[in-house]
């Protein structure tokens, strides 16, 4: 006899396992790694559909707007991918036709008889579309499987554990003086990168995991507590005997590794996002808890002022102070690419095509090869068009709205902590994306998508009798 609950538990466990191993494969930023990621999410989603015939109708009924937004984003990508008659492409995007003709001057007549896609690189746009489809599966898988308070906790724990593992691995590589990493034998410098290749991807991953860990700490705070000396002593003993101590140590380790990444915006985004979200909690959490205030004061004093200063916080400050736009070429990339946005901004050039179209406008002063814009807002708007970028922005804003509503109105600490994690992740990602491309690492995007889903469900997920 088929056991629905056991199958669902297995799928939930497999989801957590996938989230944990993704960063180990160079941030899943290799074709074989993101192919495995996609197969994992398609497998989980496919099995869920097989065992629950009414799943799609339930998701649509409960998350109608989110379903429509995701479908609109995927459909909009297809505009650049689906082959169209040559004459139509020539009318809509003559530059695409000229680009094809310049590359195939010997086959002009054959080209005129073909159907073409609007994308400047159909292969990369197909890769980007299937990644987006996998992320869509992940989003609704998370909304489906993370349906109890217990699973909420497990999800936050696993994301936090992945961050702690990466923090320990990245810090030990640097402190041990290894020349080559233990995974994939990559060169090791004085900058921590964990199992990632790019330090800013590593820093962003730690930012997301820190959001989950801090959210879990808030979820573990007691709403009601006695004020007698005996009760305070009990709480202190209970704290030191609980897993909260391990989480507190884990947060310290992740902050150390974040500082050791020497990522300027990674560190800035973390501290700013944490401060803003903590302030929102201080304003809206009812009843207001002393333990909440103590938690963030301890983070400010222990993590930032004491521990971080021992592991290179001054070097990060110096890098921020010495940042000079005349020595940076990232801002020039943005300036150079703006004409492309004006030219192709409505429909976009196709997912994954920035490196294809940017050389058209790259100035001679920039000697480096840029396959990404170092600004996610610009790259999304250029590749997916203003319309596509606006659609995905709506998705993030809807999840943020639900999380903020949970912060304001939920009294149970678990949905509060979950919403805190979602809001902090959104703010941190929004800041980091202004000067880098953290969402181009599939491991980071997958964790971010799960935190968006947690933010979306934190407002309404039932907590039983304790939810008052």
PDB file of N, CA, C and O in Angstrom, residues 112-151:
ATOM      1  N   UNK A 112      18.037  33.538 -44.564  1.00  0.00           N
ATOM      2  CA  UNK A 112      16.772  34.208 -44.870  1.00  0.00           C
ATOM      3  C   UNK A 112      15.594  33.233 -44.916  1.00  0.00           C
ATOM      4  O   UNK A 112      14.454  33.618 -44.714  1.00  0.00           O
ATOM      5  N   UNK A 113      15.886  31.990 -45.151  1.00  0.00           N
ATOM      6  CA  UNK A 113      14.817  30.991 -45.197  1.00  0.00           C
ATOM      7  C   UNK A 113      14.549  30.338 -43.846  1.00  0.00           C
ATOM      8  O   UNK A 113      13.622  29.545 -43.704  1.00  0.00           O
ATOM      9  N   UNK A 114      15.366  30.693 -42.862  1.00  0.00           N
ATOM     10  CA  UNK A 114      15.236  30.081 -41.541  1.00  0.00           C
ATOM     11  C   UNK A 114      14.318  30.900 -40.642  1.00  0.00           C
ATOM     12  O   UNK A 114      14.016  32.064 -40.907  1.00  0.00           O
ATOM     13  N   UNK A 115      13.905  30.256 -39.559  1.00  0.00           N
ATOM     14  CA  UNK A 115      13.237  30.954 -38.466  1.00  0.00           C
ATOM     15  C   UNK A 115      14.292  31.245 -37.404  1.00  0.00           C
ATOM     16  O   UNK A 115      15.111  30.385 -37.079  1.00  0.00           O
ATOM     17  N   UNK A 116      14.285  32.449 -36.852  1.00  0.00           N
ATOM     18  CA  UNK A 116      15.301  32.860 -35.892  1.00  0.00           C
ATOM     19  C   UNK A 116      14.660  33.227 -34.557  1.00  0.00           C
ATOM     20  O   UNK A 116      13.484  33.597 -34.499  1.00  0.00           O
ATOM     21  N   UNK A 117      15.461  33.143 -33.511  1.00  0.00           N
ATOM     22  CA  UNK A 117      15.035  33.622 -32.192  1.00  0.00           C
ATOM     23  C   UNK A 117      15.549  35.035 -31.982  1.00  0.00           C
ATOM     24  O   UNK A 117      16.558  35.442 -32.569  1.00  0.00           O
ATOM     25  N   UNK A 118      14.877  35.784 -31.141  1.00  0.00           N
ATOM     26  CA  UNK A 118      15.309  37.150 -30.853  1.00  0.00           C
ATOM     27  C   UNK A 118      16.569  37.186 -30.009  1.00  0.00           C
ATOM     28  O   UNK A 118      17.324  38.159 -30.040  1.00  0.00           O
ATOM     29  N   UNK A 119      16.814  36.149 -29.224  1.00  0.00           N
ATOM     30  CA  UNK A 119      17.987  36.102 -28.355  1.00  0.00           C
ATOM     31  C   UNK A 119      19.274  36.139 -29.170  1.00  0.00           C
ATOM     32  O   UNK A 119      19.381  35.515 -30.224  1.00  0.00           O
ATOM     33  N   UNK A 120      20.274  36.853 -28.633  1.00  0.00           N
ATOM     34  CA  UNK A 120      21.569  36.931 -29.297  1.00  0.00           C
ATOM     35  C   UNK A 120      22.409  35.676 -29.055  1.00  0.00           C
ATOM     36  O   UNK A 120      23.435  35.507 -29.698  1.00  0.00           O
ATOM     37  N   UNK A 121      21.983  34.837 -28.124  1.00  0.00           N
ATOM     38  CA  UNK A 121      22.651  33.552 -27.888  1.00  0.00           C
ATOM     39  C   UNK A 121      21.589  32.580 -27.389  1.00  0.00           C
ATOM     40  O   UNK A 121      21.312  32.495 -26.192  1.00  0.00           O
ATOM     41  N   UNK A 122      20.997  31.863 -28.324  1.00  0.00           N
ATOM     42  CA  UNK A 122      19.867  30.992 -27.991  1.00  0.00           C
ATOM     43  C   UNK A 122      20.282  29.896 -27.018  1.00  0.00           C
ATOM     44  O   UNK A 122      19.525  29.529 -26.111  1.00  0.00           O
ATOM     45  N   UNK A 123      21.503  29.371 -27.189  1.00  0.00           N
ATOM     46  CA  UNK A 123      21.972  28.306 -26.302  1.00  0.00           C
ATOM     47  C   UNK A 123      22.012  28.755 -24.853  1.00  0.00           C
ATOM     48  O   UNK A 123      21.503  28.066 -23.957  1.00  0.00           O
ATOM     49  N   UNK A 124      22.589  29.931 -24.593  1.00  0.00           N
ATOM     50  CA  UNK A 124      22.659  30.453 -23.224  1.00  0.00           C
ATOM     51  C   UNK A 124      21.274  30.813 -22.698  1.00  0.00           C
ATOM     52  O   UNK A 124      20.987  30.642 -21.511  1.00  0.00           O
ATOM     53  N   UNK A 125      20.414  31.296 -23.585  1.00  0.00           N
ATOM     54  CA  UNK A 125      19.049  31.632 -23.146  1.00  0.00           C
ATOM     55  C   UNK A 125      18.277  30.379 -22.760  1.00  0.00           C
ATOM     56  O   UNK A 125      17.470  30.402 -21.823  1.00  0.00           O
ATOM     57  N   UNK A 126      18.514  29.277 -23.467  1.00  0.00           N
ATOM     58  CA  UNK A 126      17.891  28.005 -23.089  1.00  0.00           C
ATOM     59  C   UNK A 126      18.387  27.537 -21.726  1.00  0.00           C
ATOM     60  O   UNK A 126      17.600  27.062 -20.890  1.00  0.00           O
ATOM     61  N   UNK A 127      19.704  27.658 -21.495  1.00  0.00           N
ATOM     62  CA  UNK A 127      20.277  27.286 -20.200  1.00  0.00           C
ATOM     63  C   UNK A 127      19.644  28.117 -19.087  1.00  0.00           C
ATOM     64  O   UNK A 127      19.242  27.593 -18.039  1.00  0.00           O
ATOM     65  N   UNK A 128      19.525  29.427 -19.316  1.00  0.00           N
ATOM     66  CA  UNK A 128      18.936  30.320 -18.310  1.00  0.00           C
ATOM     67  C   UNK A 128      17.467  29.987 -18.073  1.00  0.00           C
ATOM     68  O   UNK A 128      16.984  30.027 -16.933  1.00  0.00           O
ATOM     69  N   UNK A 129      16.744  29.649 -19.141  1.00  0.00           N
ATOM     70  CA  UNK A 129      15.323  29.314 -18.980  1.00  0.00           C
ATOM     71  C   UNK A 129      15.144  28.072 -18.112  1.00  0.00           C
ATOM     72  O   UNK A 129      14.287  28.051 -17.222  1.00  0.00           O
ATOM     73  N   UNK A 130      15.950  27.035 -18.352  1.00  0.00           N
ATOM     74  CA  UNK A 130      15.803  25.813 -17.560  1.00  0.00           C
ATOM     75  C   UNK A 130      16.247  26.030 -16.108  1.00  0.00           C
ATOM     76  O   UNK A 130      15.704  25.405 -15.194  1.00  0.00           O
ATOM     77  N   UNK A 131      17.208  26.921 -15.889  1.00  0.00           N
ATOM     78  CA  UNK A 131      17.536  27.288 -14.507  1.00  0.00           C
ATOM     79  C   UNK A 131      16.332  27.963 -13.850  1.00  0.00           C
ATOM     80  O   UNK A 131      15.961  27.646 -12.711  1.00  0.00           O
ATOM     81  N   UNK A 132      15.718  28.899 -14.571  1.00  0.00           N
ATOM     82  CA  UNK A 132      14.550  29.604 -14.032  1.00  0.00           C
ATOM     83  C   UNK A 132      13.411  28.639 -13.749  1.00  0.00           C
ATOM     84  O   UNK A 132      12.712  28.763 -12.733  1.00  0.00           O
ATOM     85  N   UNK A 133      13.223  27.668 -14.649  1.00  0.00           N
ATOM     86  CA  UNK A 133      12.179  26.666 -14.435  1.00  0.00           C
ATOM     87  C   UNK A 133      12.470  25.839 -13.185  1.00  0.00           C
ATOM     88  O   UNK A 133      11.557  25.542 -12.394  1.00  0.00           O
ATOM     89  N   UNK A 134      13.747  25.487 -12.978  1.00  0.00           N
ATOM     90  CA  UNK A 134      14.131  24.729 -11.782  1.00  0.00           C
ATOM     91  C   UNK A 134      13.893  25.554 -10.524  1.00  0.00           C
ATOM     92  O   UNK A 134      13.429  25.029  -9.503  1.00  0.00           O
ATOM     93  N   UNK A 135      14.201  26.852 -10.578  1.00  0.00           N
ATOM     94  CA  UNK A 135      13.964  27.720  -9.422  1.00  0.00           C
ATOM     95  C   UNK A 135      12.472  27.859  -9.142  1.00  0.00           C
ATOM     96  O   UNK A 135      12.048  27.939  -7.980  1.00  0.00           O
ATOM     97  N   UNK A 136      11.662  27.885 -10.202  1.00  0.00           N
ATOM     98  CA  UNK A 136      10.207  27.916 -10.020  1.00  0.00           C
ATOM     99  C   UNK A 136       9.728  26.652  -9.324  1.00  0.00           C
ATOM    100  O   UNK A 136       8.928  26.708  -8.378  1.00  0.00           O
ATOM    101  N   UNK A 137      10.220  25.499  -9.770  1.00  0.00           N
ATOM    102  CA  UNK A 137       9.903  24.232  -9.104  1.00  0.00           C
ATOM    103  C   UNK A 137      10.305  24.306  -7.634  1.00  0.00           C
ATOM    104  O   UNK A 137       9.539  23.912  -6.743  1.00  0.00           O
ATOM    105  N   UNK A 138      11.524  24.790  -7.356  1.00  0.00           N
ATOM    106  CA  UNK A 138      12.021  24.866  -5.978  1.00  0.00           C
ATOM    107  C   UNK A 138      11.125  25.736  -5.121  1.00  0.00           C
ATOM    108  O   UNK A 138      10.815  25.385  -3.968  1.00  0.00           O
ATOM    109  N   UNK A 139      10.698  26.869  -5.657  1.00  0.00           N
ATOM    110  CA  UNK A 139       9.866  27.797  -4.892  1.00  0.00           C
ATOM    111  C   UNK A 139       8.570  27.126  -4.435  1.00  0.00           C
ATOM    112  O   UNK A 139       8.214  27.173  -3.246  1.00  0.00           O
ATOM    113  N   UNK A 140       7.886  26.462  -5.358  1.00  0.00           N
ATOM    114  CA  UNK A 140       6.602  25.851  -5.004  1.00  0.00           C
ATOM    115  C   UNK A 140       6.784  24.525  -4.273  1.00  0.00           C
ATOM    116  O   UNK A 140       5.910  24.111  -3.508  1.00  0.00           O
ATOM    117  N   UNK A 141       7.917  23.859  -4.482  1.00  0.00           N
ATOM    118  CA  UNK A 141       8.241  22.684  -3.669  1.00  0.00           C
ATOM    119  C   UNK A 141       8.386  23.088  -2.211  1.00  0.00           C
ATOM    120  O   UNK A 141       7.878  22.423  -1.300  1.00  0.00           O
ATOM    121  N   UNK A 142       9.092  24.211  -1.978  1.00  0.00           N
ATOM    122  CA  UNK A 142       9.272  24.703  -0.609  1.00  0.00           C
ATOM    123  C   UNK A 142       7.927  25.068   0.015  1.00  0.00           C
ATOM    124  O   UNK A 142       7.655  24.735   1.176  1.00  0.00           O
ATOM    125  N   UNK A 143       7.068  25.735  -0.750  1.00  0.00           N
ATOM    126  CA  UNK A 143       5.748  26.097  -0.227  1.00  0.00           C
ATOM    127  C   UNK A 143       4.908  24.859   0.086  1.00  0.00           C
ATOM    128  O   UNK A 143       4.071  24.882   0.991  1.00  0.00           O
ATOM    129  N   UNK A 144       5.135  23.782  -0.656  1.00  0.00           N
ATOM    130  CA  UNK A 144       4.348  22.557  -0.465  1.00  0.00           C
ATOM    131  C   UNK A 144       4.871  21.712   0.687  1.00  0.00           C
ATOM    132  O   UNK A 144       4.097  21.252   1.538  1.00  0.00           O
ATOM    133  N   UNK A 145       6.177  21.482   0.718  1.00  0.00           N
ATOM    134  CA  UNK A 145       6.758  20.550   1.691  1.00  0.00           C
ATOM    135  C   UNK A 145       7.004  21.186   3.060  1.00  0.00           C
ATOM    136  O   UNK A 145       6.926  20.492   4.079  1.00  0.00           O
ATOM    137  N   UNK A 146       7.320  22.466   3.112  1.00  0.00           N
ATOM    138  CA  UNK A 146       7.583  23.123   4.403  1.00  0.00           C
ATOM    139  C   UNK A 146       6.240  23.623   4.934  1.00  0.00           C
ATOM    140  O   UNK A 146       5.904  24.806   4.854  1.00  0.00           O
ATOM    141  N   UNK A 147       5.470  22.708   5.475  1.00  0.00           N
ATOM    142  CA  UNK A 147       4.083  23.011   5.843  1.00  0.00           C
ATOM    143  C   UNK A 147       3.802  22.881   7.335  1.00  0.00           C
ATOM    144  O   UNK A 147       2.655  22.957   7.762  1.00  0.00           O
ATOM    145  N   UNK A 148       4.832  22.665   8.145  1.00  0.00           N
ATOM    146  CA  UNK A 148       4.660  22.589   9.598  1.00  0.00           C
ATOM    147  C   UNK A 148       5.773  23.368  10.286  1.00  0.00           C
ATOM    148  O   UNK A 148       6.815  23.663   9.679  1.00  0.00           O
ATOM    149  N   UNK A 149       5.558  23.684  11.557  1.00  0.00           N
ATOM    150  CA  UNK A 149       6.588  24.371  12.319  1.00  0.00           C
ATOM    151  C   UNK A 149       7.868  23.562  12.429  1.00  0.00           C
ATOM    152  O   UNK A 149       8.969  24.107  12.378  1.00  0.00           O
ATOM    153  N   UNK A 150       7.727  22.254  12.564  1.00  0.00           N
ATOM    154  CA  UNK A 150       8.893  21.387  12.671  1.00  0.00           C
ATOM    155  C   UNK A 150       9.747  21.452  11.419  1.00  0.00           C
ATOM    156  O   UNK A 150      10.983  21.539  11.483  1.00  0.00           O
ATOM    157  N   UNK A 151       9.113  21.442  10.256  1.00  0.00           N
ATOM    158  CA  UNK A 151       9.867  21.515   9.002  1.00  0.00           C
ATOM    159  C   UNK A 151      10.466  22.898   8.780  1.00  0.00           C
ATOM    160  O   UNK A 151      11.528  23.028   8.164  1.00  0.00           O
TER     161      UNK A 151
END
